[in-house]
Tab-separated table of C-alpha atoms in Angstrom:
chain	number	residue	atom	x	y	z
A	9	UNK	CA	102.390	72.469	121.784
A	10	UNK	CA	105.879	72.690	120.533
A	11	UNK	CA	104.766	73.065	116.269
A	12	UNK	CA	103.586	75.776	115.682
A	13	UNK	CA	99.228	75.396	115.013
A	14	UNK	CA	97.152	75.622	112.606
A	15	UNK	CA	94.088	78.028	111.442
A	16	UNK	CA	92.326	74.542	111.738
A	17	UNK	CA	93.910	73.957	114.927
A	18	UNK	CA	93.873	77.600	116.986
A	19	UNK	CA	89.600	77.768	116.603
A	20	UNK	CA	89.450	74.530	117.701
A	21	UNK	CA	90.817	75.117	120.731
A	22	UNK	CA	88.649	78.850	121.009
A	23	UNK	CA	85.635	76.277	120.405
A	24	UNK	CA	86.614	73.808	123.443
A	25	UNK	CA	87.740	77.356	125.364
A	26	UNK	CA	83.946	79.217	124.974
A	27	UNK	CA	82.628	76.101	125.764
A	28	UNK	CA	84.105	74.811	128.663
A	29	UNK	CA	85.544	78.240	130.556
A	30	UNK	CA	89.512	79.315	130.340
A	31	UNK	CA	90.738	76.889	132.958
A	32	UNK	CA	89.853	73.940	130.589
A	33	UNK	CA	93.331	75.315	128.400
A	34	UNK	CA	96.731	74.298	129.160
A	35	UNK	CA	98.938	78.198	129.689
A	36	UNK	CA	101.229	75.668	126.668
A	37	UNK	CA	98.032	76.469	124.629
A	38	UNK	CA	96.989	79.049	125.454
A	39	UNK	CA	100.301	80.590	125.125
A	40	UNK	CA	100.017	78.669	121.167
A	41	UNK	CA	97.070	80.751	120.227
A	42	UNK	CA	98.995	83.667	121.922
A	43	UNK	CA	101.327	83.046	119.652
A	44	UNK	CA	99.235	81.863	115.997
A	45	UNK	CA	97.584	85.131	116.295
A	46	UNK	CA	100.965	87.269	117.069
A	47	UNK	CA	102.288	85.952	113.518
A	48	UNK	CA	99.517	87.512	111.737
A	49	UNK	CA	99.598	89.946	110.044
A	50	UNK	CA	96.867	92.098	110.879
A	51	UNK	CA	98.056	91.377	114.707
A	52	UNK	CA	101.098	93.376	113.391
A	53	UNK	CA	99.458	95.694	111.679
A	54	UNK	CA	97.265	96.768	114.177
A	55	UNK	CA	100.430	96.140	117.077
A	56	UNK	CA	102.221	98.979	114.769
A	57	UNK	CA	99.034	101.107	114.373
A	58	UNK	CA	98.529	101.209	118.454
A	59	UNK	CA	102.660	102.371	119.216
A	60	UNK	CA	102.878	104.602	116.307
A	61	UNK	CA	99.213	106.461	118.676
A	62	UNK	CA	101.185	105.650	121.508
A	63	UNK	CA	103.646	107.721	120.546
A	64	UNK	CA	102.472	109.779	118.841
A	65	UNK	CA	100.300	110.547	122.643
A	66	UNK	CA	103.740	110.695	124.652
A	67	UNK	CA	105.282	113.632	121.737
A	68	UNK	CA	101.829	115.555	123.232
A	69	UNK	CA	102.187	115.022	127.282
A	70	UNK	CA	106.342	116.651	126.221
A	71	UNK	CA	106.758	119.643	127.285
A	72	UNK	CA	107.418	121.912	123.909
A	73	UNK	CA	111.095	124.173	123.968
A	74	UNK	CA	110.787	127.875	122.973
A	75	UNK	CA	111.499	127.076	119.151
A	76	UNK	CA	108.944	124.117	118.697
A	77	UNK	CA	106.256	127.239	120.101
């Protein structure tokens, strides 16, 4: 799994995993699937949104100074 996977190969591996269970793939195959999914633009957009939500939630937990109140 040195080369990036194609969408068809990811779908094939995911189908195999659904039929035979997660232990049917090697750790390298799992990593290659996650690398493929991580690189998708929609994954990047989703992660950016999650980071923004987390930062907003953390900011909401900080005590406000008297100037901000």
